[in-house]
XYZ file of C-alpha atoms in Angstrom:
708
model
C -51.258 -13.505 -34.266
C -51.253 -14.174 -29.665
C -53.318 -12.049 -27.749
C -54.875 -12.069 -24.177
C -57.464 -10.909 -22.155
C -60.458 -10.691 -18.702
C -63.180 -10.891 -19.149
C -66.208 -10.228 -17.302
C -69.270 -13.068 -17.550
C -72.022 -14.431 -15.970
C -70.711 -18.631 -15.395
C -74.476 -19.473 -15.477
C -78.009 -19.424 -13.655
C -77.376 -20.446 -10.326
C -75.018 -17.355 -10.214
C -76.920 -14.903 -12.828
C -76.626 -11.771 -11.726
C -72.703 -12.008 -10.409
C -69.751 -10.498 -12.978
C -66.798 -13.389 -13.429
C -63.933 -12.520 -15.057
C -61.878 -15.384 -17.548
C -58.727 -14.693 -19.621
C -58.381 -15.576 -23.252
C -55.716 -16.037 -25.448
C -55.975 -16.438 -29.552
C -53.087 -17.962 -30.929
C -54.562 -19.579 -35.094
C -58.035 -18.003 -34.328
C -58.157 -20.571 -31.860
C -59.525 -19.541 -27.996
C -58.572 -20.876 -25.221
C -59.718 -20.071 -21.916
C -57.688 -19.717 -18.488
C -60.234 -20.935 -16.303
C -57.383 -20.690 -12.863
C -57.179 -16.922 -13.922
C -57.052 -14.780 -10.619
C -55.267 -14.465 -6.978
C -56.369 -17.281 -4.445
C -56.477 -17.251 -1.596
C -54.367 -18.409 1.541
C -55.551 -22.176 3.145
C -54.348 -20.748 6.165
C -57.264 -17.952 6.541
C -60.732 -18.643 8.165
C -63.532 -19.383 6.695
C -65.035 -16.232 8.357
C -61.965 -14.577 6.588
C -62.119 -15.661 3.511
C -65.860 -14.378 2.905
C -64.930 -10.793 4.662
C -62.531 -10.998 2.106
C -63.872 -11.710 -1.083
C -66.545 -9.355 -0.579
C -64.144 -6.275 -0.241
C -61.410 -7.402 -2.894
C -63.430 -6.768 -5.779
C -60.446 -8.872 -7.827
C -61.003 -12.472 -5.612
C -65.418 -11.779 -5.694
C -64.859 -12.404 -9.413
C -62.540 -14.692 -10.735
C -63.756 -17.870 -11.749
C -63.547 -21.198 -9.613
C -64.694 -23.823 -11.100
C -63.420 -26.937 -8.504
C -62.878 -25.493 -4.523
C -59.159 -25.577 -3.439
C -58.109 -26.940 -6.716
C -54.207 -26.209 -5.586
C -51.557 -27.568 -3.405
C -49.483 -25.388 -0.592
C -46.086 -25.365 -2.960
C -46.165 -27.220 -5.864
C -48.310 -29.764 -8.005
C -46.414 -32.086 -9.468
C -48.646 -34.499 -11.480
C -52.342 -34.952 -12.278
C -54.944 -37.406 -13.264
C -57.935 -38.451 -14.257
C -60.415 -41.618 -13.451
C -61.847 -43.624 -15.690
C -65.347 -42.318 -14.961
C -63.844 -39.327 -14.595
C -65.747 -37.739 -11.719
C -62.865 -38.261 -10.047
C -59.537 -36.112 -10.618
C -56.583 -37.396 -8.049
C -53.076 -34.476 -8.051
C -50.069 -35.072 -5.705
C -47.581 -32.676 -4.983
C -45.496 -31.278 -1.884
C -44.530 -29.605 1.049
C -45.475 -31.476 2.966
C -45.941 -34.784 0.345
C -50.195 -35.126 -0.356
C -52.332 -36.352 -1.971
C -56.348 -34.785 -3.704
C -58.884 -36.536 -4.613
C -61.448 -33.791 -6.064
C -65.211 -34.481 -7.210
C -65.788 -33.069 -10.215
C -70.027 -33.443 -9.551
C -69.509 -31.350 -6.369
C -67.145 -29.629 -7.591
C -65.076 -29.620 -4.248
C -62.344 -31.861 -3.399
C -63.654 -35.298 -1.874
C -60.809 -36.407 0.504
C -56.612 -35.117 0.912
C -53.780 -37.727 2.315
C -50.144 -36.801 3.693
C -47.592 -39.912 2.970
C -43.759 -40.027 3.600
C -41.833 -38.828 0.558
C -42.730 -37.123 -3.351
C -44.652 -38.774 -5.269
C -42.834 -39.402 -8.592
C -46.139 -41.107 -10.501
C -49.049 -42.626 -9.939
C -51.511 -45.127 -11.896
C -55.004 -45.033 -11.205
C -55.776 -48.782 -11.642
C -59.642 -48.826 -10.991
C -62.700 -46.613 -12.825
C -62.646 -44.384 -9.422
C -60.322 -43.473 -6.745
C -60.458 -47.370 -4.993
C -57.343 -48.477 -5.652
C -54.844 -46.451 -6.626
C -50.629 -47.304 -7.293
C -47.969 -44.418 -5.323
C -44.137 -44.581 -6.657
C -42.295 -43.097 -3.964
C -39.159 -41.132 -4.907
C -38.101 -43.443 -1.532
C -38.118 -46.297 -3.677
C -40.969 -47.342 -1.908
C -44.484 -48.585 -3.464
C -47.717 -47.360 -2.262
C -51.083 -48.710 -2.972
C -54.257 -47.310 -1.197
C -57.341 -48.192 -1.218
C -60.698 -45.657 -0.339
C -60.420 -45.612 3.478
C -56.079 -45.318 2.855
C -53.017 -47.042 2.411
C -53.409 -50.703 1.620
C -49.671 -52.291 1.760
C -46.572 -50.980 0.480
C -43.329 -51.983 -0.633
C -39.956 -51.624 -2.181
C -37.998 -51.789 -5.342
C -34.271 -52.742 -5.956
C -33.121 -49.376 -7.024
C -34.760 -46.076 -7.877
C -37.629 -45.436 -9.973
C -38.299 -43.194 -12.671
C -41.869 -44.982 -14.123
C -44.263 -48.038 -14.232
C -46.241 -48.916 -16.788
C -49.617 -51.537 -15.217
C -50.220 -54.492 -17.196
C -54.231 -55.626 -16.854
C -53.819 -58.742 -19.122
C -51.498 -59.601 -16.417
C -51.497 -58.031 -13.140
C -48.625 -57.372 -13.942
C -45.662 -53.799 -12.798
C -43.649 -53.109 -14.536
C -41.117 -50.497 -12.966
C -38.622 -48.042 -15.206
C -35.691 -46.075 -13.410
C -32.114 -45.644 -12.591
C -31.724 -49.836 -13.811
C -30.988 -52.035 -16.317
C -33.231 -54.107 -15.378
C -37.040 -54.267 -15.336
C -38.917 -54.909 -12.193
C -41.503 -56.976 -12.368
C -45.032 -56.948 -9.260
C -47.330 -59.552 -9.697
C -50.454 -58.269 -7.490
C -52.945 -61.797 -8.586
C -49.169 -63.618 -6.794
C -48.336 -60.618 -4.134
C -44.856 -61.224 -5.095
C -41.888 -59.967 -7.614
C -41.050 -62.222 -10.551
C -38.332 -62.281 -13.252
C -37.509 -59.214 -14.344
C -36.492 -58.141 -17.762
C -32.759 -57.313 -18.436
C -32.353 -54.326 -20.602
C -29.142 -53.221 -23.042
C -29.116 -49.113 -21.143
C -27.490 -48.301 -18.453
C -30.932 -45.795 -16.827
C -34.263 -46.240 -18.307
C -36.393 -43.693 -17.925
C -39.977 -44.676 -19.413
C -41.874 -46.824 -19.979
C -45.068 -47.577 -21.711
C -47.754 -50.568 -22.558
C -50.402 -50.094 -25.726
C -54.134 -51.117 -23.981
C -54.149 -52.640 -28.320
C -52.539 -55.364 -27.900
C -50.211 -55.261 -25.015
C -46.840 -54.331 -26.157
C -44.462 -52.936 -23.478
C -42.269 -50.343 -24.582
C -39.243 -48.220 -22.655
C -36.798 -45.306 -23.828
C -33.017 -44.918 -22.091
C -31.085 -43.538 -21.023
C -28.969 -43.840 -24.599
C -32.279 -42.353 -26.269
C -33.676 -45.797 -27.140
C -36.846 -47.153 -27.084
C -36.956 -50.964 -26.801
C -39.655 -52.899 -27.028
C -40.841 -56.294 -24.766
C -43.696 -58.998 -25.448
C -44.235 -59.769 -21.825
C -46.631 -62.964 -23.540
C -43.018 -64.275 -23.880
C -41.085 -61.565 -22.186
C -38.300 -61.281 -25.003
C -37.480 -58.386 -27.014
C -38.364 -58.335 -30.296
C -38.041 -54.680 -31.224
C -34.763 -51.210 -30.919
C -35.542 -47.790 -32.331
C -33.268 -45.627 -32.521
C -34.496 -42.750 -31.424
C -31.350 -40.251 -31.181
C -29.704 -40.543 -34.083
C -33.285 -38.680 -36.009
C -33.766 -36.175 -33.550
C -30.292 -34.751 -33.422
C -30.338 -32.203 -36.674
C -27.136 -30.103 -38.193
C -28.211 -27.079 -37.557
C -28.590 -27.555 -34.286
C -25.945 -28.792 -31.375
C -26.300 -31.251 -28.833
C -24.084 -31.500 -26.474
C -24.398 -35.835 -26.558
C -27.087 -37.508 -27.155
C -30.472 -36.988 -26.065
C -32.178 -39.791 -23.874
C -35.953 -40.411 -24.132
C -37.953 -38.193 -21.295
C -40.792 -39.051 -23.155
C -43.564 -42.084 -24.304
C -47.107 -42.323 -25.482
C -48.544 -45.387 -27.902
C -51.862 -45.003 -29.973
C -54.013 -47.222 -31.063
C -52.195 -49.786 -32.100
C -49.285 -48.869 -34.488
C -48.309 -45.569 -33.614
C -46.058 -44.079 -30.989
C -44.307 -41.037 -29.976
C -41.159 -40.784 -28.162
C -39.938 -37.235 -26.468
C -37.124 -36.928 -26.101
C -34.642 -34.576 -23.287
C -33.565 -31.745 -26.400
C -37.081 -31.132 -26.808
C -37.388 -33.175 -29.970
C -41.217 -35.254 -30.536
C -40.546 -37.599 -33.131
C -43.785 -39.165 -34.384
C -43.468 -43.545 -35.956
C -45.133 -46.006 -37.230
C -43.756 -49.129 -35.403
C -43.534 -50.636 -39.150
C -40.853 -48.339 -39.649
C -37.521 -47.440 -38.443
C -37.625 -43.634 -39.244
C -39.925 -40.947 -37.941
C -42.669 -39.998 -40.441
C -42.118 -36.581 -38.582
C -39.894 -34.764 -35.932
C -41.371 -31.863 -34.045
C -39.160 -29.751 -32.243
C -40.399 -26.913 -29.080
C -37.299 -24.645 -30.293
C -36.944 -24.603 -26.718
C -34.425 -26.820 -26.106
C -36.646 -28.206 -22.712
C -37.158 -31.761 -21.659
C -40.298 -33.402 -23.430
C -42.633 -33.651 -19.836
C -46.050 -35.318 -20.912
C -47.879 -36.522 -24.638
C -50.910 -36.361 -25.392
C -53.200 -37.306 -28.271
C -56.044 -36.009 -30.272
C -57.896 -38.339 -32.354
C -61.014 -35.960 -33.292
C -58.856 -33.269 -35.145
C -56.042 -36.106 -35.274
C -54.040 -33.770 -33.047
C -50.131 -34.342 -31.061
C -50.800 -32.389 -27.811
C -47.115 -32.202 -26.296
C -45.099 -30.207 -23.574
C -42.728 -28.674 -21.762
C -41.879 -27.245 -18.932
C -42.707 -23.827 -20.264
C -45.223 -24.256 -23.635
C -47.471 -27.042 -24.749
C -47.982 -27.232 -28.026
C -50.762 -28.444 -30.364
C -50.154 -30.040 -33.835
C -50.824 -32.332 -36.520
C -49.085 -35.831 -36.767
C -49.537 -35.361 -40.378
C -48.726 -32.087 -41.177
C -46.550 -30.732 -38.155
C -48.247 -27.401 -38.113
C -48.508 -26.224 -35.081
C -52.273 -25.587 -33.752
C -52.256 -23.293 -30.952
C -50.103 -23.190 -28.515
C -50.292 -22.479 -24.823
C -47.718 -20.474 -22.606
C -48.141 -20.673 -18.711
C -46.926 -18.447 -16.448
C -45.489 -21.457 -13.815
C -43.672 -24.487 -15.351
C -45.463 -27.324 -16.082
C -45.157 -30.368 -14.920
C -47.455 -32.538 -16.084
C -50.557 -32.272 -18.867
C -54.269 -34.769 -18.249
C -56.761 -33.966 -20.696
C -60.406 -34.829 -19.652
C -61.346 -37.669 -21.849
C -63.588 -36.759 -24.875
C -63.960 -32.933 -24.528
C -61.593 -29.759 -24.408
C -60.634 -29.339 -20.999
C -57.179 -29.380 -20.568
C -55.483 -30.141 -16.591
C -52.414 -28.677 -15.306
C -49.406 -29.880 -12.761
C -46.940 -26.277 -12.192
C -44.502 -24.563 -10.263
C -46.962 -22.897 -8.451
C -49.073 -23.690 -5.641
C -52.578 -23.358 -8.295
C -53.333 -25.817 -11.102
C -54.317 -25.061 -14.075
C -57.479 -25.494 -15.933
C -57.869 -23.807 -19.333
C -60.930 -24.740 -22.088
C -60.317 -24.875 -25.515
C -63.769 -25.549 -27.692
C -62.692 -26.121 -30.263
C -61.279 -29.724 -28.797
C -64.295 -29.916 -27.962
C -67.374 -29.200 -25.143
C -67.485 -29.037 -21.664
C -67.302 -31.729 -19.528
C -70.842 -32.667 -18.063
C -70.081 -31.615 -14.577
C -69.474 -27.409 -15.837
C -71.461 -27.312 -18.900
C -72.333 -23.826 -18.118
C -68.870 -22.681 -20.029
C -70.332 -23.897 -23.523
C -72.787 -20.580 -22.559
C -70.459 -18.481 -21.722
C -68.081 -18.815 -24.745
C -71.145 -18.085 -26.964
C -72.147 -15.466 -24.329
C -68.634 -14.074 -25.555
C -69.128 -14.666 -29.107
C -72.368 -12.862 -29.213
C -70.667 -10.046 -27.282
C -67.181 -9.374 -27.842
C -67.625 -5.636 -27.412
C -67.626 -6.905 -22.691
C -64.014 -7.596 -23.295
C -62.301 -5.221 -20.553
C -58.526 -5.130 -20.168
C -58.061 -5.741 -16.037
C -54.124 -4.976 -14.445
C -52.256 -4.005 -17.115
C -52.011 -1.577 -19.783
C -50.302 -2.782 -23.263
C -48.051 0.874 -24.498
C -45.473 0.935 -26.685
C -42.519 2.519 -26.518
C -43.227 6.053 -28.134
C -46.363 5.665 -25.394
C -42.866 5.194 -23.101
C -41.380 8.254 -25.217
C -44.216 10.355 -24.174
C -44.977 10.235 -20.549
C -41.171 9.805 -19.948
C -41.343 6.043 -18.508
C -38.605 5.772 -21.595
C -36.086 4.451 -18.270
C -38.009 1.882 -16.425
C -37.358 -0.529 -19.543
C -35.653 -3.281 -18.209
C -37.493 -3.198 -14.999
C -38.941 -4.972 -13.652
C -42.447 -2.533 -13.936
C -42.501 -3.409 -17.346
C -42.764 -6.506 -19.224
C -41.572 -7.020 -22.447
C -44.708 -8.242 -25.050
C -44.617 -8.412 -28.118
C -43.061 -4.789 -29.961
C -44.312 -3.229 -26.797
C -44.822 -3.699 -22.645
C -47.291 -3.988 -20.092
C -46.796 -2.458 -17.313
C -49.523 -1.380 -14.321
C -52.677 0.128 -14.831
C -52.456 2.051 -11.851
C -49.166 3.068 -12.563
C -50.395 4.052 -15.938
C -52.827 6.352 -14.450
C -51.112 8.342 -12.446
C -48.148 9.333 -14.766
C -51.175 9.903 -16.700
C -52.368 12.288 -14.421
C -48.934 14.032 -13.713
C -48.506 14.639 -17.623
C -51.678 15.720 -18.783
C -53.042 17.403 -15.288
C -56.399 17.617 -17.807
C -56.810 14.722 -19.668
C -60.681 13.238 -17.592
C -61.869 16.758 -18.013
C -61.232 16.516 -21.651
C -62.012 12.751 -22.331
C -65.658 13.724 -19.028
C -66.559 16.937 -21.696
C -66.083 14.779 -25.086
C -68.723 11.675 -23.438
C -71.372 14.437 -22.521
C -71.222 15.269 -26.096
C -71.245 12.281 -27.273
C -74.556 10.821 -25.001
C -75.983 14.364 -26.469
C -75.435 13.870 -29.687
C -77.230 9.966 -29.644
C -80.413 11.469 -27.656
C -80.702 14.031 -30.971
C -80.920 11.429 -33.379
C -83.411 9.635 -31.108
C -85.930 13.193 -32.399
C -88.245 13.174 -34.865
C -85.800 15.090 -37.515
C -86.366 15.783 -41.458
C -83.445 15.997 -43.634
C -80.957 15.153 -40.816
C -77.752 16.490 -42.916
C -74.655 14.742 -41.634
C -71.768 17.093 -39.865
C -69.638 16.954 -43.069
C -69.685 17.451 -47.227
C -73.117 19.531 -46.054
C -73.425 19.787 -49.801
C -72.674 16.857 -51.426
C -75.203 15.283 -49.045
C -77.892 17.802 -49.785
C -77.045 16.781 -53.375
C -77.346 13.470 -52.691
C -81.281 13.352 -51.245
C -82.114 15.867 -53.723
C -80.626 13.567 -56.918
C -82.905 10.120 -54.662
C -86.121 12.572 -53.745
C -86.830 14.329 -57.783
C -84.675 13.342 -61.157
C -83.509 15.993 -63.410
C -85.118 14.537 -66.345
C -87.310 11.916 -67.815
C -84.105 9.786 -68.076
C -83.291 8.927 -65.273
C -87.050 8.536 -64.535
C -87.205 5.765 -67.219
C -83.639 3.971 -64.467
C -83.799 1.354 -62.226
C -83.469 3.903 -58.519
C -79.784 2.922 -57.639
C -78.721 3.026 -53.285
C -78.191 6.487 -52.005
C -74.013 5.879 -50.558
C -75.650 7.939 -47.427
C -77.284 4.531 -46.818
C -74.258 2.337 -47.438
C -72.465 1.882 -45.032
C -68.868 1.676 -47.524
C -68.926 5.579 -47.763
C -69.995 6.298 -44.238
C -66.382 8.056 -42.891
C -66.923 10.030 -45.744
C -69.749 12.464 -44.224
C -68.321 11.360 -40.707
C -64.013 11.930 -40.853
C -63.231 15.584 -42.136
C -60.356 14.105 -43.744
C -62.460 13.783 -46.256
C -64.231 17.041 -46.559
C -65.355 18.095 -50.256
C -62.140 20.844 -51.237
C -64.157 23.454 -53.607
C -61.074 26.251 -53.882
C -58.682 23.527 -55.609
C -58.386 24.090 -59.410
C -60.084 20.550 -60.411
C -62.650 20.975 -58.604
C -63.387 24.194 -60.668
C -62.994 22.668 -63.725
C -64.563 20.206 -63.206
C -67.775 21.773 -61.825
C -68.164 25.191 -64.330
C -71.663 25.692 -62.582
C -70.524 25.635 -59.320
C -70.804 29.000 -57.755
C -74.395 29.404 -59.151
C -75.812 25.642 -57.213
C -73.636 26.082 -54.466
C -75.274 29.161 -53.768
C -78.716 27.357 -54.149
C -77.906 24.659 -51.767
C -75.696 27.023 -49.099
C -79.374 28.428 -49.257
C -81.335 25.820 -48.756
C -78.696 24.345 -46.132
C -79.087 27.917 -44.056
C -83.311 26.658 -44.576
C -82.420 23.380 -42.618
C -80.136 24.307 -40.106
C -81.955 27.467 -38.559
C -85.727 23.614 -38.014
C -83.085 21.600 -37.428
C -82.637 24.299 -34.667
C -85.926 25.478 -33.867
C -87.088 22.122 -34.266
C -89.513 22.455 -36.719
C -90.868 20.779 -39.660
C -90.286 21.847 -43.123
C -93.219 22.283 -45.917
C -92.911 20.132 -48.823
C -93.465 21.446 -52.102
C -97.004 19.262 -53.500
C -96.003 16.928 -56.192
C -96.950 17.857 -60.034
C -95.077 19.780 -62.193
C -92.218 22.182 -61.750
C -93.226 25.892 -60.752
C -92.387 29.322 -63.068
C -88.763 29.939 -60.952
C -87.833 26.118 -61.555
C -88.245 25.959 -65.137
C -86.227 29.878 -65.578
C -83.301 28.991 -63.378
C -82.779 25.623 -65.394
C -82.519 27.842 -68.434
C -80.665 30.131 -67.667
C -77.967 27.670 -66.631
C -78.248 25.804 -70.079
C -77.491 29.344 -71.321
C -75.004 30.485 -69.437
C -72.470 27.126 -68.999
C -70.575 28.705 -71.851
C -70.135 32.181 -69.378
C -69.166 30.553 -66.842
C -66.707 28.232 -68.104
C -64.684 31.360 -69.566
C -65.293 33.189 -66.279
C -63.788 30.043 -64.606
C -60.415 29.974 -66.297
C -59.774 33.917 -66.835
C -59.646 33.665 -62.896
C -57.646 31.343 -63.013
C -55.522 32.315 -65.468
C -55.140 36.087 -63.304
C -54.765 33.843 -60.379
C -51.616 31.930 -61.887
C -50.179 35.873 -62.558
C -50.294 36.732 -59.811
C -48.414 32.905 -58.417
C -45.594 34.065 -61.301
C -45.699 37.521 -59.635
C -45.015 36.826 -56.532
C -42.738 34.417 -56.972
C -40.572 37.359 -59.480
C -40.997 38.814 -55.966
C -39.605 36.494 -54.018
C -36.545 35.625 -56.053
C -35.587 39.349 -56.560
C -35.053 39.886 -53.056
C -32.801 36.001 -52.063
C -29.915 36.848 -51.460
C -26.788 34.417 -53.399
C -24.679 32.997 -50.242
C -21.202 30.750 -51.839
C -21.501 27.178 -51.329
C -17.811 26.281 -49.848
C -19.283 22.235 -50.867
C -18.837 23.131 -54.519
C -15.769 22.317 -56.991
C -15.826 25.309 -59.980
C -14.672 24.760 -63.190
C -11.502 26.126 -63.621
C -8.291 26.168 -65.707
C -6.504 24.477 -62.625
C -8.881 20.973 -63.024
C -7.847 20.512 -66.947
C -5.119 17.893 -66.208
C -8.122 16.014 -64.422
C -9.839 15.120 -67.464
C -10.228 12.533 -69.540
C -6.663 10.729 -70.147
C -7.838 9.167 -73.106
C -7.898 12.817 -74.911
C -4.805 13.849 -72.802
C -2.831 10.840 -74.425
C -3.940 11.216 -77.344
C -3.118 14.894 -77.948
C 0.544 13.664 -76.509
C 0.975 11.931 -79.753
C 0.077 15.250 -81.758
C 3.090 17.533 -83.106
C 4.412 20.991 -80.870
C 2.323 22.567 -83.148
C -1.125 21.530 -83.422
C -0.747 20.899 -79.360
C -0.046 24.878 -79.655
C -3.015 26.066 -81.691
C -5.705 23.406 -79.579
C -4.075 25.521 -75.843
C -3.996 28.741 -77.666
C -7.339 29.934 -75.689
C -5.949 28.142 -72.489
C -2.276 29.891 -72.480
C -0.617 26.678 -70.590
C 1.039 23.653 -72.392
C 2.008 20.339 -70.226
C 3.941 18.423 -70.919
C 4.557 14.798 -69.905
C 7.817 12.245 -70.255
C 6.899 9.197 -68.776
C 11.012 8.909 -68.288
C 11.938 12.130 -66.351
C 8.512 13.356 -64.823
C 5.442 15.667 -65.778
C 6.505 19.849 -66.344
C 4.631 22.502 -68.101
C 4.729 25.511 -70.151
C 3.336 28.274 -69.847
C 3.308 31.041 -72.665
C 1.962 34.334 -73.718
C 0.559 35.196 -77.462
C 0.555 38.757 -78.751
C -2.802 40.092 -78.586
C -3.921 42.845 -81.419
C -5.610 46.414 -79.921
C -8.643 44.997 -81.413
C -8.649 42.317 -79.498
C -7.692 43.804 -76.595
C -10.995 46.517 -77.187
C -12.816 43.221 -77.767
C -11.744 41.758 -74.631
C -12.824 44.440 -72.169
C -15.884 45.020 -74.068
C -16.785 42.013 -73.291
C -15.818 42.186 -69.250
C -18.312 45.797 -69.504
C -20.828 43.673 -70.344
C -20.284 40.832 -68.078
C -19.826 43.181 -64.748
C -23.166 45.049 -65.769
C -25.078 41.071 -66.532
C -23.351 40.751 -63.017
C -25.962 43.188 -61.484
C -29.067 42.731 -63.036
C -28.769 38.736 -63.202
C -31.057 37.364 -60.508
C -29.764 33.661 -59.101
C -30.469 30.343 -61.110
C -28.890 28.355 -58.423
C -32.115 26.701 -57.294
C -32.186 25.975 -61.548
C -28.783 23.648 -61.091
C -29.783 21.929 -58.253
C -32.676 20.809 -59.003
C -32.413 20.030 -62.999
C -28.804 19.712 -63.638
C -28.325 21.455 -66.019
C -25.608 24.451 -68.078
C -21.957 25.581 -65.782
C -22.911 28.493 -63.106
C -22.187 31.335 -62.952
C -18.272 32.998 -62.057
């Protein structure tokens, strides 16, 4: 289940007393903290106006700005971290530029504008002193600390490059079948490597043994040995990524490539699959589909947890490389261009199709970097104090809530954002509509809060035998049993804990739905002496309530033997047990009789209404009866059939050649039979006047035939 919220926290000691906001999402119980949540200020504003706006706008003043000015004017395309971890380099537009951020100072170190957009770049040194940029106009630029050092041009448009440290060679791949080699030690181009592909998209070099691999547009990976400059293997990834249940137009091309250790390699395709290979096998160990059909743009490895971090333009997925099970996932608001992991930590940087570059912190992946170690303290405080979570700008509402507010017509409009089984709407709009629908809601809320505060202050007073609001008699009974055992047998037993102090039974004394119904039949039969005992407890309850109102303490009876009055009362209760049971049974019988009499009167007053949808059984439906019985009847003689049809007075003759015929006849009746029929008819008329309805019995049980 995935959820998102905004948290207000105190980020560090140097910023103590100042609340900050942080957006948190959770999937598979893995929390992801977005450190770049919140609105960014326009860069054309002066410092004075920015400070004034921060004072006025609470959303801007509460945001966590981990690195100052960590954004681009329009879009960021690539982002990388130097080997020493001190510098973060990012490329973006518009205008095309690169920015370097110093993590120790938490601010931007320098910014350089260039002539064309950056396709990709790489940091060759431990710091920012040696950087290589591949531009979209076929130029390759080399930068040092002071700025651009040298630029050269490659024959075809480039798409990716890799640096081979042992030989100081740069391998460029692009819109050509050749792989261009530029030696930085000699300062000249070397012989190119000829591939079988028409174009090459990505490339990578294994840092362990120096194997060079390139991904082609035909969906193949070609591996080359830089020492001999010969191809050592070809891997067909397109056929492994195509499945029977997924229709793909053409073969997928290779869009991402990354080595892991000496023998493992991950390949991303343009159709959204990630294939994990062992170099000793030509079939993938596991194939992971992003299910979006978008090209894979970045693949990273997290070796401590055996995870692969793959990203397309819409989602970042973290999954196990052995089982393929999703560890967690992240869906930013804007499209993703690149993903970078800060070394040995749980921090992620993303370059987006938006001015602001995103920073995410996942504590499960690792600790926070040294330059922002206060993030660990923040997350610990948030886990210890979950009540500090507040929803910031949006309110989650269901379809039923929209119907109650009269906003169902807004479904599909920009004012409602669909999410899971409901919608997100602006909290200001929600409060306005809520006030219009129920203008007295705030007053009721205020009264309830005041009542709760008064109850809390009352609970802090010193009171004797504070009884709950629900099931007071049961609570009083439990208190009496806990204080004073009824017989010596209970004294010998171990003292059991009272359910009044047990949190599992807390709701029984707070929720009115759990109130014991003393008028129910079960309660009266199971508690034959409830009348006498309840009277005693009610008297005691009145005394306790009177003491609570006056704030007086109850005088306790000295310990020792029970008084004579109590002993006499217990003896009377034991003697009158049988009488009380008989009395309760007698009362129950009388109540049952009264109920039956009431039901009988209601039945007498009811008037039968004709049910036109019911089909009455009559002689006209005799031909629709069982066909087997009718066939047997046809085999009999005319005399036998006349005897069977004597009561009906009708005879049906069926002939397959001519058709069906019906012969109607009347038997001559004697005077005695006529008198008997008239008497029966008169008797039935009297019964119809006196009878009561039995239609409900027929509809429920389905027995007997209805009266006519």
